[in-house]
PDB file of C-alpha atoms in Angstrom:
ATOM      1  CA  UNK A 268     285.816  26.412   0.397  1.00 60.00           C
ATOM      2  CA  UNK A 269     289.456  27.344   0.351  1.00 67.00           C
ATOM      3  CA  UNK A 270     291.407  24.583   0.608  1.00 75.00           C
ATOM      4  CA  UNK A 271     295.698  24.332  -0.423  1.00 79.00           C
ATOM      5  CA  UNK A 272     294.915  20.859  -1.578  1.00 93.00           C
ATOM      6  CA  UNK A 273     294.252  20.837  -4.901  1.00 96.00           C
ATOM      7  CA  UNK A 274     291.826  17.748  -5.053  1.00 97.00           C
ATOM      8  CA  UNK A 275     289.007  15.970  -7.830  1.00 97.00           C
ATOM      9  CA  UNK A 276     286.159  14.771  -6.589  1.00 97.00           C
ATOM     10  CA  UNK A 277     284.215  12.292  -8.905  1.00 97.00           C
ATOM     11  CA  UNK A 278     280.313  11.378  -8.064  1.00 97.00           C
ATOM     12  CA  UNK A 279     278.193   8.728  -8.589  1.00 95.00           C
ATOM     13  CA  UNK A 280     276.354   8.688 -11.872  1.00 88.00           C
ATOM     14  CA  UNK A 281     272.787   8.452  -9.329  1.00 91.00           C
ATOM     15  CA  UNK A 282     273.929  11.311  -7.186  1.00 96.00           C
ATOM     16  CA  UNK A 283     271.003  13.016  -5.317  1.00 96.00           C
ATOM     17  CA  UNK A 284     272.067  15.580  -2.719  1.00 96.00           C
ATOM     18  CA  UNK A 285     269.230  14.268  -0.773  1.00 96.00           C
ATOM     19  CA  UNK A 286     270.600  11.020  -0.369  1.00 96.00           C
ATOM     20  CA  UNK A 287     274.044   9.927   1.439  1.00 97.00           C
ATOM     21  CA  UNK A 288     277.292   8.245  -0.130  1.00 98.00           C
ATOM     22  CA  UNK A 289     280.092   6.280   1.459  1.00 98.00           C
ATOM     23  CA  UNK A 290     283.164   8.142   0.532  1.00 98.00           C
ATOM     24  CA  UNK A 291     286.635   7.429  -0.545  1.00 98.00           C
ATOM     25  CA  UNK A 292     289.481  10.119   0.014  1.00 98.00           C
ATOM     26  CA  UNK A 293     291.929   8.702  -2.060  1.00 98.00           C
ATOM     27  CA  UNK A 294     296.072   9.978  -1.269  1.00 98.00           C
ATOM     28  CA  UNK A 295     298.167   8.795  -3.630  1.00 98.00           C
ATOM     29  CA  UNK A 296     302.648   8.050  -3.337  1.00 97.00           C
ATOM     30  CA  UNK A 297     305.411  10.111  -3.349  1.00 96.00           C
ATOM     31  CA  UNK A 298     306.137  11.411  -6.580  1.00 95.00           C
ATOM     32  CA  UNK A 299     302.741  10.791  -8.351  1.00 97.00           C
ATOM     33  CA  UNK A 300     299.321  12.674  -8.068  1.00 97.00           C
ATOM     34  CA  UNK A 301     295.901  12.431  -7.292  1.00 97.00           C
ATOM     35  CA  UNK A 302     295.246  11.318 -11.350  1.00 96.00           C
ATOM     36  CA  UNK A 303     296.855   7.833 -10.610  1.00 94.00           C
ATOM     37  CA  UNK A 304     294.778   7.608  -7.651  1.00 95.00           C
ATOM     38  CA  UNK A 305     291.280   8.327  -9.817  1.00 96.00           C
ATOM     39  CA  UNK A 306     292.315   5.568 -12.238  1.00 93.00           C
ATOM     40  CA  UNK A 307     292.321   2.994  -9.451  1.00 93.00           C
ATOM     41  CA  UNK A 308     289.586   4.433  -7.497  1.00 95.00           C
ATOM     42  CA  UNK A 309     287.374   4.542 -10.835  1.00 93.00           C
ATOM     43  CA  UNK A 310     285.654   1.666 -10.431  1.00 92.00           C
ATOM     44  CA  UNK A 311     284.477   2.349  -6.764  1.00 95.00           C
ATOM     45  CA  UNK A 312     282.949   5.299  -8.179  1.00 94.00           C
ATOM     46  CA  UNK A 313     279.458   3.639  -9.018  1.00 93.00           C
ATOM     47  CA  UNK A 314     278.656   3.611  -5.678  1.00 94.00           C
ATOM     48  CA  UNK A 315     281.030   5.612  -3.651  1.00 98.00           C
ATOM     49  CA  UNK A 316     281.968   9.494  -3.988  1.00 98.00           C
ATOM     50  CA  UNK A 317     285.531   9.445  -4.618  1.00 98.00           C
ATOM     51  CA  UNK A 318     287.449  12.232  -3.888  1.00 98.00           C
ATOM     52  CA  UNK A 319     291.463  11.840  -4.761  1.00 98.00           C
ATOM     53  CA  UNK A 320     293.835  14.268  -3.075  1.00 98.00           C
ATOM     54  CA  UNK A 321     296.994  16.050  -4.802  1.00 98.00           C
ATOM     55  CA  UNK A 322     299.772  15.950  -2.161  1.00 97.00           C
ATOM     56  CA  UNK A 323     301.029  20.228  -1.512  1.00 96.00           C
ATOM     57  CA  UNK A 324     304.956  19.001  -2.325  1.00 96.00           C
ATOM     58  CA  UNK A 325     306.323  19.228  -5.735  1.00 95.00           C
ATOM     59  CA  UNK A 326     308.262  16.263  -5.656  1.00 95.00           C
ATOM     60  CA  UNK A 327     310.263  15.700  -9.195  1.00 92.00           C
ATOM     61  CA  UNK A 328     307.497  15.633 -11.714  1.00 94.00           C
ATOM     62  CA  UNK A 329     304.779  14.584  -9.249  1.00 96.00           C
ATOM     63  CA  UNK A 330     303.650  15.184  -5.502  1.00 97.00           C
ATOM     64  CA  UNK A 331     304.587  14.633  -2.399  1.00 97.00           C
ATOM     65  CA  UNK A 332     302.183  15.026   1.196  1.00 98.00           C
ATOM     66  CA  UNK A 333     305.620  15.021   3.334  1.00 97.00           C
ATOM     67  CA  UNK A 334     309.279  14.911   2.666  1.00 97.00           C
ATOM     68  CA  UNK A 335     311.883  12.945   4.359  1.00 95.00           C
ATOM     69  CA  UNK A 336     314.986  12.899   6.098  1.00 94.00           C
ATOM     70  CA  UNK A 337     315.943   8.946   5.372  1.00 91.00           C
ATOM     71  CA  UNK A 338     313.623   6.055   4.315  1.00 86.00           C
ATOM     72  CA  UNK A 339     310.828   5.845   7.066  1.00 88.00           C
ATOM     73  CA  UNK A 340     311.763   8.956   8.839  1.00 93.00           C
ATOM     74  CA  UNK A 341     309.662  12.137   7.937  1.00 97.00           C
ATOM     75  CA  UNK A 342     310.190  16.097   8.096  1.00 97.00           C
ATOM     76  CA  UNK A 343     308.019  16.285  11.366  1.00 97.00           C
ATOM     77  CA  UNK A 344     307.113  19.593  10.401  1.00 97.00           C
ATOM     78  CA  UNK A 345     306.137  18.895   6.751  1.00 97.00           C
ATOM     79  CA  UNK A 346     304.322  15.454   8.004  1.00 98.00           C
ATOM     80  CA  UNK A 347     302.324  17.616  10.910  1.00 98.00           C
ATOM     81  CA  UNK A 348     301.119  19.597   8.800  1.00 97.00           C
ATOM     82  CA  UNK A 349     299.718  17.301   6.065  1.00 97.00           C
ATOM     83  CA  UNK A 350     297.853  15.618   8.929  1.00 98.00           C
ATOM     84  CA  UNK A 351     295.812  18.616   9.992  1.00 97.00           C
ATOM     85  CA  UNK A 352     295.309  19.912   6.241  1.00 97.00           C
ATOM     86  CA  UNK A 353     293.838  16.455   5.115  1.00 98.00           C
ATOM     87  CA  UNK A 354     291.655  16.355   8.617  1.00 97.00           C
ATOM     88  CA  UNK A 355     290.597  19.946   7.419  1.00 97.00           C
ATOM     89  CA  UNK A 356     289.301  19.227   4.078  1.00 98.00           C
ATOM     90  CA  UNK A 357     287.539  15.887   4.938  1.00 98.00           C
ATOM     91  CA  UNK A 358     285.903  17.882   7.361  1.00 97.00           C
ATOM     92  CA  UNK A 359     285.083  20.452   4.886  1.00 96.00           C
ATOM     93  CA  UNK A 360     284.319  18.435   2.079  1.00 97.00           C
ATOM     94  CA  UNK A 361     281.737  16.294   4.051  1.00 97.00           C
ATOM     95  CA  UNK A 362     279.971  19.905   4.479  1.00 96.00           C
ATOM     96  CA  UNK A 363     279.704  20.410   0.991  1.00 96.00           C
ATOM     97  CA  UNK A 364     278.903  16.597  -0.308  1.00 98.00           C
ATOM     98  CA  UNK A 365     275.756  13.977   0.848  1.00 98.00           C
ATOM     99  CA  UNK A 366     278.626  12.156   2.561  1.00 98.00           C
ATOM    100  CA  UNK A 367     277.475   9.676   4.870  1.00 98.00           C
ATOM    101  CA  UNK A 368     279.819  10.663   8.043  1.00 97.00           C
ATOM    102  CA  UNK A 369     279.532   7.063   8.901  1.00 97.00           C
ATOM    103  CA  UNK A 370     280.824   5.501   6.208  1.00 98.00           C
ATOM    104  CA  UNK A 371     284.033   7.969   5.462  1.00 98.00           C
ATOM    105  CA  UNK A 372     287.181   5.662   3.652  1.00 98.00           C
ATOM    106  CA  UNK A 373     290.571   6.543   3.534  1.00 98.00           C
ATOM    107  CA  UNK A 374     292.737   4.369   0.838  1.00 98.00           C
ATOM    108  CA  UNK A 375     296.500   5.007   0.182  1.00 98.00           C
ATOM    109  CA  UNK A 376     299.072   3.822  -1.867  1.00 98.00           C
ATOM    110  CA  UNK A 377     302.652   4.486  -0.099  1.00 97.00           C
ATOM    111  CA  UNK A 378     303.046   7.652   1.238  1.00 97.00           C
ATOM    112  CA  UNK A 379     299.129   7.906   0.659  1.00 98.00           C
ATOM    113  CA  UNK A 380     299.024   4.725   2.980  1.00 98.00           C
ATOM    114  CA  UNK A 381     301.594   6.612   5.680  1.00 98.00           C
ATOM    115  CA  UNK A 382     299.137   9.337   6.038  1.00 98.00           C
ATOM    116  CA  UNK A 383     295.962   7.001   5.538  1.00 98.00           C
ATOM    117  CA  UNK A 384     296.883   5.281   8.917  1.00 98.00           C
ATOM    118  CA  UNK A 385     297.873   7.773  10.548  1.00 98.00           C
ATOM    119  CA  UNK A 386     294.389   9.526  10.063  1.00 98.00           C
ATOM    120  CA  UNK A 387     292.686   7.165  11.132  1.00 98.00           C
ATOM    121  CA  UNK A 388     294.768   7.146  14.622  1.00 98.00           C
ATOM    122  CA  UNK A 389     293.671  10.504  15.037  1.00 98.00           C
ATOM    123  CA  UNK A 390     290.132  11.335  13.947  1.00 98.00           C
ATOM    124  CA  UNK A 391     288.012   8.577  16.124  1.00 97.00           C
ATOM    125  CA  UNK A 392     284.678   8.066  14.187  1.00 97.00           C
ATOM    126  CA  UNK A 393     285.424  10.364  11.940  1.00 97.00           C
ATOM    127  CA  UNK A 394     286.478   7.683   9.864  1.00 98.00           C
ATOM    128  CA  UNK A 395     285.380   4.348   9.209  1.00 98.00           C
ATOM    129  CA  UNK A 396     287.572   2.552   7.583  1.00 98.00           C
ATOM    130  CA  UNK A 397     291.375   2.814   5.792  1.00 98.00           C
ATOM    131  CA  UNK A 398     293.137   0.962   2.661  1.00 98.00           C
ATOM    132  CA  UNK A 399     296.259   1.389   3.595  1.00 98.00           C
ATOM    133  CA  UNK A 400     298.925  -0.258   0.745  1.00 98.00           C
ATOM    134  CA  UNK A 401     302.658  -0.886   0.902  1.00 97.00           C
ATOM    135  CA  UNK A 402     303.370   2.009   3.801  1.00 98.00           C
ATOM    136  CA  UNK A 403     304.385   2.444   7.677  1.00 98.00           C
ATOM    137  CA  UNK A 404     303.485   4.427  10.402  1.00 98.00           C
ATOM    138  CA  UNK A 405     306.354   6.792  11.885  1.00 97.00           C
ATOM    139  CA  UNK A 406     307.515   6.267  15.500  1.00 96.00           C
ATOM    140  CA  UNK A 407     306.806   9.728  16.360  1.00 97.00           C
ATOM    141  CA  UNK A 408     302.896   9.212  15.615  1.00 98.00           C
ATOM    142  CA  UNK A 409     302.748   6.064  17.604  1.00 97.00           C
ATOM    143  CA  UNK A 410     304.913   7.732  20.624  1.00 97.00           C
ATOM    144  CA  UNK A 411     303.827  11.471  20.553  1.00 97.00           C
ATOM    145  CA  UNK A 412     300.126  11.787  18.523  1.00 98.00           C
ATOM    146  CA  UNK A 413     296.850  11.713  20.707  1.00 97.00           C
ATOM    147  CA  UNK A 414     295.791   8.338  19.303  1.00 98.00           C
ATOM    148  CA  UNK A 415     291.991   7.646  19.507  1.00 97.00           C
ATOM    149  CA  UNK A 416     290.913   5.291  16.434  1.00 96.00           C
ATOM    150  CA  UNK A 417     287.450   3.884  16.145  1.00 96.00           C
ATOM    151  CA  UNK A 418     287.482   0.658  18.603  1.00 96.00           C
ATOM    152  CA  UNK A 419     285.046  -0.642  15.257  1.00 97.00           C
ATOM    153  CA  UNK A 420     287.133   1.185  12.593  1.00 98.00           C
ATOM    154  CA  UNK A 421     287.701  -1.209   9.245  1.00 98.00           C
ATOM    155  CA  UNK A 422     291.425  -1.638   8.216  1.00 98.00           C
ATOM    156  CA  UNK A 423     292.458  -3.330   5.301  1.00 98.00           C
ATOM    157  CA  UNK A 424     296.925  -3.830   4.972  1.00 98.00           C
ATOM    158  CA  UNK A 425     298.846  -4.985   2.553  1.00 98.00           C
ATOM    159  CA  UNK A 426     302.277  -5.492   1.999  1.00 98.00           C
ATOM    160  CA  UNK A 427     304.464  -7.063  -0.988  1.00 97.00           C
ATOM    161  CA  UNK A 428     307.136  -9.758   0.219  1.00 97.00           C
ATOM    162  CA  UNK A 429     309.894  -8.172  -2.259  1.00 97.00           C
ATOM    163  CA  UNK A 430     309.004  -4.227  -1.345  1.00 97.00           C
ATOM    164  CA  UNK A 431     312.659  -2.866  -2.119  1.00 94.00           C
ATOM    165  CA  UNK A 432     311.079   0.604  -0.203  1.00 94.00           C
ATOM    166  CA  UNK A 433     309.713  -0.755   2.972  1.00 96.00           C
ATOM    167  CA  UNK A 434     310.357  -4.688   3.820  1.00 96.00           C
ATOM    168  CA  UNK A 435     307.549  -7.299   4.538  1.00 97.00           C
ATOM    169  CA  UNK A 436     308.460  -6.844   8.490  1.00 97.00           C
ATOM    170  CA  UNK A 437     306.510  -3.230   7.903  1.00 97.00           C
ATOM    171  CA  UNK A 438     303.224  -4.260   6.827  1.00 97.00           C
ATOM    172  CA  UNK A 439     303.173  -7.022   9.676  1.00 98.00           C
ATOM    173  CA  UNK A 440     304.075  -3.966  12.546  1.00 98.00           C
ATOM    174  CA  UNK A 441     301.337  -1.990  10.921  1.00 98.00           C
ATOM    175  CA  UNK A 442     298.617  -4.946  11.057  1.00 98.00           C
ATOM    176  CA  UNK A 443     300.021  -5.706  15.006  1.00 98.00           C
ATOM    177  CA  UNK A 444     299.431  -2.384  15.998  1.00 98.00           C
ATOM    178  CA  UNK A 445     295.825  -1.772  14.659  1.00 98.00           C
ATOM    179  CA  UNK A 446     294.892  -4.797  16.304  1.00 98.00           C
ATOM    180  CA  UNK A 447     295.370  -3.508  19.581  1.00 97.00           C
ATOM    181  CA  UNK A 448     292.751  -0.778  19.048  1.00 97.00           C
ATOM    182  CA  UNK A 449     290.252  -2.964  16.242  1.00 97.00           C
ATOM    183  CA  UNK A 450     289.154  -6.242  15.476  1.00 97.00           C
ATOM    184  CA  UNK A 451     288.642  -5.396  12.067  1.00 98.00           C
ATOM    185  CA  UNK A 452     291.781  -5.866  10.781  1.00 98.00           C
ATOM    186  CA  UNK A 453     292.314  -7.601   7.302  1.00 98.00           C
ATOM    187  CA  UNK A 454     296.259  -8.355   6.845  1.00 98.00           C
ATOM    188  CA  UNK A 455     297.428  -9.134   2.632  1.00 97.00           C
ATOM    189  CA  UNK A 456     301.055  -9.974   1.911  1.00 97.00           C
ATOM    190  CA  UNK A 457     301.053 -11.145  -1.461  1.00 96.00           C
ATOM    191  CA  UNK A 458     303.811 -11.793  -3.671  1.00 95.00           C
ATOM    192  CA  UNK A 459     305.396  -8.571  -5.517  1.00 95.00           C
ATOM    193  CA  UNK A 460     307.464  -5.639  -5.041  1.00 96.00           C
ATOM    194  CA  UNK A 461     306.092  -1.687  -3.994  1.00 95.00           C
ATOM    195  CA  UNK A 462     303.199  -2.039  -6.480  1.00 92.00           C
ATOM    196  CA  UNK A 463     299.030  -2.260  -6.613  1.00 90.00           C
ATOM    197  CA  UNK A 464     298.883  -5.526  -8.670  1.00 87.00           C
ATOM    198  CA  UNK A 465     295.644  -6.518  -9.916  1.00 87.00           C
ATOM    199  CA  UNK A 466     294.485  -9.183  -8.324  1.00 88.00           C
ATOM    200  CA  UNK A 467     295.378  -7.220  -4.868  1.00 90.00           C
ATOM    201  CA  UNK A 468     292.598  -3.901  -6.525  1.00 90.00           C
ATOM    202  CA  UNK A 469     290.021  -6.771  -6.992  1.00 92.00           C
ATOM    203  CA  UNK A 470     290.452  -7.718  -3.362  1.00 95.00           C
ATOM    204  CA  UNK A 471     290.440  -4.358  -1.415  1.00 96.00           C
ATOM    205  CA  UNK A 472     287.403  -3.309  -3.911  1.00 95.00           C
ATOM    206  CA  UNK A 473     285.487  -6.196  -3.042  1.00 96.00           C
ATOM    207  CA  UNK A 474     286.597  -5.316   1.076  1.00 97.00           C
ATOM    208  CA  UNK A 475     285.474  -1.441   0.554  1.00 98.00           C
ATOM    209  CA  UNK A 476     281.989  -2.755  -1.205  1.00 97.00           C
ATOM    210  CA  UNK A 477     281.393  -5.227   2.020  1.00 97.00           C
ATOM    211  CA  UNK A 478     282.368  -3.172   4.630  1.00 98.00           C
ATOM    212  CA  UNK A 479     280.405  -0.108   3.401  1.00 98.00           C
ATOM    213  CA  UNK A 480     277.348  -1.987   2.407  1.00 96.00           C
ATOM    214  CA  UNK A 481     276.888  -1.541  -1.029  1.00 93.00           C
ATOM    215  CA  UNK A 482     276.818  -4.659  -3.414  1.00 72.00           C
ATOM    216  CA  UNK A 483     276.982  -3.206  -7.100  1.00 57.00           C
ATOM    217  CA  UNK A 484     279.996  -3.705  -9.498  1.00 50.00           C
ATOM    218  CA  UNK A 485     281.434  -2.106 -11.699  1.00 46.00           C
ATOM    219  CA  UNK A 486     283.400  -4.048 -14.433  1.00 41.00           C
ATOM    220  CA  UNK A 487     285.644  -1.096 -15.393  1.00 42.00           C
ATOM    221  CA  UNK A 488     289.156  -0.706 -13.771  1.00 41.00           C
ATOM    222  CA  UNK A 489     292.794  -1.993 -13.322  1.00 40.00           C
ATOM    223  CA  UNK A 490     291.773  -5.151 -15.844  1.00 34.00           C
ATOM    224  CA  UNK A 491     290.206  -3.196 -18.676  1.00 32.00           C
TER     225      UNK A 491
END
């Protein structure tokens, strides 16, 4: 596979090809890299493939999936094109691991959460569920994308009351306008700024676990 997204993918210590995994495409924020995303996706691993996704943008001394003209307003041709890579290689990588096409996660951080959403608008039951953290989804995608989500896809928001990047208001449009395709929708505000704290990992691991049927933990992670 040839793929311009330089990605890791991490498997479970049990991994049997005959078998198949819920999976976790992890897409990290604007600036950082897929790294950060592993470290917070590390505990998921013991029963989840995770696969964590470097962003094609140099962007200072990280990564960027998109680059933008003004806060909450994307290069439509830089954004565009993200969307269809990261459709292509979750396609491709489901060819090439025991994914379970059922039971295909997308969890974002920021930018990662912009493009987390916006997947999931896009590829019907091609995904399952989304963690989508402290992001937004662009006008254009809600006025000019071919939006089919999942009527039973799995969304998990949150949204920190003192984001100094996005505002509070965000993360409540984002949770309005998944529940007019899904009833699955889990809303979190929780007090703090544009930041995973730890007590909002334990919550979304604990969602993922639940909603993909798998029970084991793992006591590794964001606390250790």
């Amino acid at each position: 596979m040839n793929s311009p997204y330089i990605h890791e993918v991490r498997l479970p210590s049990h991994y049997n090809p005959d078998q198949r995994y819920p999976v976790i495409f992890a897409l990290h924020g604007m600036g950082s890299d897929e790294q950060d995303m592993l470290r917070l996706m590390e505990p998921m691993q013991s029963d989840f493939i995770i696969v964590a996704i470097r962003g094609p943008i140099v962007q200072g001394s990280g990564y960027a999936y998109f680059q933008i003209k003004s806060i909450g307003n994307p290069i439509r041709e830089l954004y565009d094109a993200s969307v269809l890579g990261l459709q292509q290689l979750i396609v491709d990588l489901s060819g090439k691991y025991a994914i379970d096409p059922k039971r295909r996660y997308i969890a974002g951080f920021s930018q990662g959460a912009i493009m987390a959403m916006t997947l999931s608008l896009v590829m019907g039951d091609g995904i399952k569920g989304i963690v989508a953290m402290s992001g937004y989804i662009p006008q254009f995608v809600k006025d000019e994308y071919k939006l089919q989500p999942d009527t039973e896809l799995s969304v998990f928001i949150s949204h920190g009351d003192q984001d100094h990047l996005f505002p509070l208001q965000l993360g409540e449009d984002n949770a309005n306008f998944f529940r007019q395709h899904t009833h699955h929708v889990t809303y979190v505000p929780y007090n703090g700024g544009h930041q995973v704290k730890p007590d909002l990992y334990q919550q979304f691991q604990q969602w993922l676990r639940i909603d993909a049927n798998v029970t084991s933990e793992d006591p590794k992670g964001l606390n250790s």
